[in-house]
PDB file of C-alpha atoms in Angstrom:
ATOM      1  CA  MET A   1     143.363  29.464  17.179  1.00  0.00           C
ATOM      2  CA  ARG A   2     140.994  28.617  19.905  1.00  0.00           C
ATOM      3  CA  MET A   3     139.328  31.395  22.028  1.00  0.00           C
ATOM      4  CA  LYS A   4     138.655  30.986  25.668  1.00  0.00           C
ATOM      5  CA  VAL A   5     135.022  31.236  26.640  1.00  0.00           C
ATOM      6  CA  ALA A   6     133.341  32.471  29.815  1.00  0.00           C
ATOM      7  CA  SER A   7     133.257  28.990  31.226  1.00  0.00           C
ATOM      8  CA  ASP A   8     137.009  28.861  31.241  1.00  0.00           C
ATOM      9  CA  PRO A   9     138.124  28.645  34.917  1.00  0.00           C
ATOM     10  CA  GLU A  10     140.999  31.099  34.373  1.00  0.00           C
ATOM     11  CA  ARG A  11     138.697  33.747  32.931  1.00  0.00           C
ATOM     12  CA  MET A  12     136.205  33.265  35.720  1.00  0.00           C
ATOM     13  CA  GLN A  13     138.978  33.623  38.290  1.00  0.00           C
ATOM     14  CA  PHE A  14     140.257  36.766  36.520  1.00  0.00           C
ATOM     15  CA  LEU A  15     136.765  38.286  36.489  1.00  0.00           C
ATOM     16  CA  ARG A  16     136.317  37.452  40.199  1.00  0.00           C
ATOM     17  CA  HIS A  17     139.688  39.037  40.901  1.00  0.00           C
ATOM     18  CA  MET A  18     138.742  42.210  38.968  1.00  0.00           C
ATOM     19  CA  THR A  19     135.425  42.402  40.824  1.00  0.00           C
ATOM     20  CA  THR A  20     137.304  42.084  44.123  1.00  0.00           C
ATOM     21  CA  VAL A  21     139.764  44.810  43.086  1.00  0.00           C
ATOM     22  CA  ARG A  22     136.902  47.106  42.006  1.00  0.00           C
ATOM     23  CA  GLU A  23     135.024  46.490  45.262  1.00  0.00           C
ATOM     24  CA  GLY A  24     138.228  47.092  47.216  1.00  0.00           C
ATOM     25  CA  LEU A  25     138.806  50.409  45.452  1.00  0.00           C
ATOM     26  CA  ALA A  26     135.211  51.423  46.104  1.00  0.00           C
ATOM     27  CA  ARG A  27     135.626  50.509  49.765  1.00  0.00           C
ATOM     28  CA  SER A  28     138.872  52.508  49.886  1.00  0.00           C
ATOM     29  CA  ARG A  29     137.185  55.567  48.369  1.00  0.00           C
ATOM     30  CA  ARG A  30     134.333  55.243  50.834  1.00  0.00           C
ATOM     31  CA  ALA A  31     136.803  54.846  53.701  1.00  0.00           C
ATOM     32  CA  VAL A  32     138.786  57.912  52.608  1.00  0.00           C
ATOM     33  CA  GLY A  33     135.555  59.895  52.166  1.00  0.00           C
ATOM     34  CA  GLY A  34     134.353  58.728  55.563  1.00  0.00           C
ATOM     35  CA  ALA A  35     137.654  59.649  57.160  1.00  0.00           C
ATOM     36  CA  LEU A  36     137.538  63.105  55.570  1.00  0.00           C
ATOM     37  CA  ALA A  37     133.967  63.569  56.770  1.00  0.00           C
ATOM     38  CA  LEU A  38     135.045  62.537  60.282  1.00  0.00           C
ATOM     39  CA  VAL A  39     137.933  65.016  60.229  1.00  0.00           C
ATOM     40  CA  ALA A  40     135.624  67.798  58.992  1.00  0.00           C
ATOM     41  CA  ALA A  41     133.060  67.013  61.695  1.00  0.00           C
ATOM     42  CA  ALA A  42     135.774  67.005  64.362  1.00  0.00           C
ATOM     43  CA  ALA A  43     137.006  70.392  63.133  1.00  0.00           C
ATOM     44  CA  VAL A  44     133.494  71.824  63.452  1.00  0.00           C
ATOM     45  CA  VAL A  45     133.023  70.354  66.931  1.00  0.00           C
ATOM     46  CA  PHE A  46     136.338  71.670  68.211  1.00  0.00           C
ATOM     47  CA  ALA A  47     135.933  75.053  66.499  1.00  0.00           C
ATOM     48  CA  ALA A  48     132.576  75.707  68.176  1.00  0.00           C
ATOM     49  CA  PRO A  49     133.145  76.204  71.889  1.00  0.00           C
ATOM     50  CA  THR A  50     131.008  74.259  74.296  1.00  0.00           C
ATOM     51  CA  PRO A  51     129.721  76.110  77.340  1.00  0.00           C
ATOM     52  CA  ALA A  52     132.576  74.765  79.469  1.00  0.00           C
ATOM     53  CA  VAL A  53     135.170  75.772  76.889  1.00  0.00           C
ATOM     54  CA  ALA A  54     133.491  79.134  76.278  1.00  0.00           C
ATOM     55  CA  ALA A  55     133.926  80.210  79.898  1.00  0.00           C
ATOM     56  CA  GLU A  56     135.591  83.601  79.983  1.00  0.00           C
ATOM     57  CA  ASP A  57     138.945  83.471  81.713  1.00  0.00           C
ATOM     58  CA  TRP A  58     140.536  86.695  80.507  1.00  0.00           C
ATOM     59  CA  TYR A  59     140.072  88.298  83.923  1.00  0.00           C
ATOM     60  CA  ALA A  60     140.470  86.582  87.302  1.00  0.00           C
ATOM     61  CA  GLU A  61     137.179  87.940  88.686  1.00  0.00           C
ATOM     62  CA  CYS A  62     135.280  86.194  85.862  1.00  0.00           C
ATOM     63  CA  SER A  63     135.203  83.025  87.978  1.00  0.00           C
ATOM     64  CA  ARG A  64     133.181  84.691  90.743  1.00  0.00           C
ATOM     65  CA  ALA A  65     129.464  83.912  90.969  1.00  0.00           C
ATOM     66  CA  ASP A  66     128.464  87.597  91.049  1.00  0.00           C
ATOM     67  CA  VAL A  67     130.481  88.486  87.926  1.00  0.00           C
ATOM     68  CA  SER A  68     129.630  88.106  84.237  1.00  0.00           C
ATOM     69  CA  CYS A  69     132.425  88.502  81.687  1.00  0.00           C
ATOM     70  CA  GLN A  70     132.013  88.575  77.933  1.00  0.00           C
ATOM     71  CA  THR A  71     134.317  89.010  74.996  1.00  0.00           C
ATOM     72  CA  GLY A  72     132.350  91.330  72.755  1.00  0.00           C
ATOM     73  CA  VAL A  73     131.387  90.638  69.170  1.00  0.00           C
ATOM     74  CA  GLU A  74     132.766  93.189  66.721  1.00  0.00           C
ATOM     75  CA  VAL A  75     130.063  95.516  65.342  1.00  0.00           C
ATOM     76  CA  LYS A  76     130.012  98.509  63.000  1.00  0.00           C
ATOM     77  CA  PHE A  77     126.794 100.168  64.183  1.00  0.00           C
ATOM     78  CA  VAL A  78     126.224 101.215  67.811  1.00  0.00           C
ATOM     79  CA  PRO A  79     122.595 101.847  68.808  1.00  0.00           C
ATOM     80  CA  SER A  80     122.780 103.436  72.245  1.00  0.00           C
ATOM     81  CA  ASP A  81     120.990 105.557  74.808  1.00  0.00           C
ATOM     82  CA  LYS A  82     124.079 107.006  76.480  1.00  0.00           C
ATOM     83  CA  CYS A  83     127.825 107.065  75.795  1.00  0.00           C
ATOM     84  CA  ALA A  84     130.906 108.425  77.528  1.00  0.00           C
ATOM     85  CA  LYS A  85     134.624 108.351  76.876  1.00  0.00           C
ATOM     86  CA  ALA A  86     137.400 107.673  79.366  1.00  0.00           C
ATOM     87  CA  SER A  87     140.377 110.006  79.660  1.00  0.00           C
ATOM     88  CA  ALA A  88     143.648 109.667  77.743  1.00  0.00           C
ATOM     89  CA  ASP A  89     145.126 107.926  80.797  1.00  0.00           C
ATOM     90  CA  LEU A  90     142.476 105.239  80.361  1.00  0.00           C
ATOM     91  CA  HIS A  91     143.163 104.964  76.608  1.00  0.00           C
ATOM     92  CA  HIS A  92     140.111 106.935  75.428  1.00  0.00           C
ATOM     93  CA  THR A  93     137.929 103.843  75.883  1.00  0.00           C
ATOM     94  CA  GLU A  94     134.366 104.712  74.930  1.00  0.00           C
ATOM     95  CA  VAL A  95     131.420 102.880  76.498  1.00  0.00           C
ATOM     96  CA  CYS A  96     127.813 103.064  75.315  1.00  0.00           C
ATOM     97  CA  ILE A  97     124.730 101.545  76.912  1.00  0.00           C
ATOM     98  CA  LEU A  98     121.504 100.443  75.246  1.00  0.00           C
ATOM     99  CA  TYR A  99     119.212 100.501  78.286  1.00  0.00           C
ATOM    100  CA  TYR A 100     116.362  98.238  77.266  1.00  0.00           C
ATOM    101  CA  GLY A 101     118.523  95.859  75.262  1.00  0.00           C
ATOM    102  CA  ASP A 102     120.839  95.405  78.236  1.00  0.00           C
ATOM    103  CA  LYS A 103     123.723  95.865  75.808  1.00  0.00           C
ATOM    104  CA  VAL A 104     127.138  97.353  76.376  1.00  0.00           C
ATOM    105  CA  TYR A 105     129.286  98.694  73.540  1.00  0.00           C
ATOM    106  CA  VAL A 106     133.006  99.272  73.978  1.00  0.00           C
ATOM    107  CA  LYS A 107     135.270 101.169  71.588  1.00  0.00           C
ATOM    108  CA  ASP A 108     139.033 100.717  71.739  1.00  0.00           C
ATOM    109  CA  GLY A 109     140.465 104.226  71.676  1.00  0.00           C
ATOM    110  CA  GLN A 110     144.175 103.519  71.625  1.00  0.00           C
ATOM    111  CA  ALA A 111     146.451 101.470  69.375  1.00  0.00           C
ATOM    112  CA  ASP A 112     148.324  99.229  71.796  1.00  0.00           C
ATOM    113  CA  THR A 113     148.341  95.634  72.965  1.00  0.00           C
ATOM    114  CA  HIS A 114     145.587  96.097  75.582  1.00  0.00           C
ATOM    115  CA  SER A 115     141.913  95.240  75.219  1.00  0.00           C
ATOM    116  CA  ALA A 116     139.426  98.001  75.934  1.00  0.00           C
ATOM    117  CA  VAL A 117     136.978  97.131  78.718  1.00  0.00           C
ATOM    118  CA  GLY A 118     133.576  98.467  79.730  1.00  0.00           C
ATOM    119  CA  VAL A 119     132.245  97.663  83.180  1.00  0.00           C
ATOM    120  CA  VAL A 120     128.688  97.953  84.478  1.00  0.00           C
ATOM    121  CA  THR A 121     128.089  97.415  88.192  1.00  0.00           C
ATOM    122  CA  SER A 122     124.605  96.902  89.645  1.00  0.00           C
ATOM    123  CA  SER A 123     123.316  97.741  93.108  1.00  0.00           C
ATOM    124  CA  THR A 124     121.064  94.643  93.234  1.00  0.00           C
ATOM    125  CA  GLY A 125     120.699  91.251  91.594  1.00  0.00           C
ATOM    126  CA  ASP A 126     122.717  88.069  91.517  1.00  0.00           C
ATOM    127  CA  ILE A 127     125.212  89.523  89.034  1.00  0.00           C
ATOM    128  CA  ARG A 128     126.736  92.739  90.355  1.00  0.00           C
ATOM    129  CA  HIS A 129     129.651  93.225  87.926  1.00  0.00           C
ATOM    130  CA  ARG A 130     129.540  92.900  84.136  1.00  0.00           C
ATOM    131  CA  TYR A 131     132.733  93.145  82.106  1.00  0.00           C
ATOM    132  CA  CYS A 132     132.681  93.629  78.334  1.00  0.00           C
ATOM    133  CA  ARG A 133     136.043  93.241  76.595  1.00  0.00           C
ATOM    134  CA  ASN A 134     136.907  94.507  73.121  1.00  0.00           C
ATOM    135  CA  PRO A 135     139.923  92.533  71.852  1.00  0.00           C
ATOM    136  CA  HIS A 136     139.388  93.574  68.201  1.00  0.00           C
ATOM    137  CA  GLY A 137     141.888  96.421  68.159  1.00  0.00           C
ATOM    138  CA  TYR A 138     142.102 100.158  67.823  1.00  0.00           C
ATOM    139  CA  ASP A 139     139.046 102.072  66.595  1.00  0.00           C
ATOM    140  CA  THR A 140     136.741  99.024  66.680  1.00  0.00           C
ATOM    141  CA  TRP A 141     133.489  98.519  68.577  1.00  0.00           C
ATOM    142  CA  ALA A 142     132.456  95.385  70.452  1.00  0.00           C
ATOM    143  CA  GLU A 143     128.976  94.492  71.688  1.00  0.00           C
ATOM    144  CA  CYS A 144     128.159  92.466  74.800  1.00  0.00           C
ATOM    145  CA  ASN A 145     124.614  91.348  75.540  1.00  0.00           C
ATOM    146  CA  PHE A 146     123.959  91.183  79.283  1.00  0.00           C
ATOM    147  CA  ASP A 147     120.768  90.650  81.262  1.00  0.00           C
ATOM    148  CA  TRP A 148     120.373  92.990  84.214  1.00  0.00           C
ATOM    149  CA  THR A 149     117.526  93.887  86.534  1.00  0.00           C
ATOM    150  CA  GLU A 150     115.872  97.129  85.516  1.00  0.00           C
ATOM    151  CA  ASP A 151     115.073  98.206  89.079  1.00  0.00           C
ATOM    152  CA  SER A 152     118.682  98.600  90.228  1.00  0.00           C
ATOM    153  CA  SER A 153     121.027 101.541  89.835  1.00  0.00           C
ATOM    154  CA  LYS A 154     124.046 100.947  87.657  1.00  0.00           C
ATOM    155  CA  THR A 155     127.463 102.531  87.365  1.00  0.00           C
ATOM    156  CA  VAL A 156     129.473 102.491  84.124  1.00  0.00           C
ATOM    157  CA  TYR A 157     133.260 102.477  83.897  1.00  0.00           C
ATOM    158  CA  GLY A 158     135.646 102.484  80.954  1.00  0.00           C
ATOM    159  CA  GLY A 159     139.268 101.458  80.744  1.00  0.00           C
ATOM    160  CA  TYR A 160     141.594  98.742  79.599  1.00  0.00           C
ATOM    161  CA  ARG A 161     142.877  95.314  80.599  1.00  0.00           C
ATOM    162  CA  VAL A 162     146.540  94.984  81.553  1.00  0.00           C
ATOM    163  CA  SER A 163     146.547  91.329  82.632  1.00  0.00           C
ATOM    164  CA  THR A 164     144.260  88.620  84.006  1.00  0.00           C
ATOM    165  CA  SER A 165     144.419  90.347  87.390  1.00  0.00           C
ATOM    166  CA  VAL A 166     144.535  94.067  86.477  1.00  0.00           C
ATOM    167  CA  ILE A 167     141.975  96.294  84.752  1.00  0.00           C
ATOM    168  CA  TYR A 168     142.427 100.057  84.948  1.00  0.00           C
ATOM    169  CA  LYS A 169     139.092 101.851  84.804  1.00  0.00           C
ATOM    170  CA  GLU A 170     137.454 105.173  85.567  1.00  0.00           C
ATOM    171  CA  TYR A 171     133.906 106.230  86.359  1.00  0.00           C
ATOM    172  CA  LEU A 172     131.934 107.389  83.287  1.00  0.00           C
ATOM    173  CA  PHE A 173     128.272 107.712  84.335  1.00  0.00           C
ATOM    174  CA  SER A 174     125.388 106.158  86.290  1.00  0.00           C
ATOM    175  CA  PHE A 175     121.812 105.259  85.394  1.00  0.00           C
ATOM    176  CA  SER A 176     118.813 103.610  87.030  1.00  0.00           C
ATOM    177  CA  GLY A 177     115.367 102.321  86.207  1.00  0.00           C
ATOM    178  CA  ASN A 178     116.552 100.794  82.947  1.00  0.00           C
TER     179      ASN A 178
END
């Protein structure tokens, strides 16, 4: 029996074919890996809001130039200088202010489908109305980080959001020089 050697044209063609198949599989794995990486990158890009996408539109007044609206970040600890709680009619919304951090904390005081809202109005400055929404549910706190002028007087309200055009709120307290 005679064995075929490497110089045999059929064997050389077979080896070339196997090399092509191996290279094709490697390219396929790289293509699948690349596609998966592209999908993962797209998920990260679309999951992280851009400034245009992050615009707050949960209240109609948020589009005004003198209004700043934020959806608060849920927090467990509330460092504050002053707090007050709205009445039962205003869902026991509690609002706390950290004067020199320009932070507003809002606690949702009623289990319902409405977001608790804290509002700080300023007597001067480009931004006169700041809305902090807590959409995290009953008995949770949310923190909003605003930047306000220290030399203006401010009024704090607490309440809840009914729709994009209605927020019920009541006066809680005032402060100035902070």
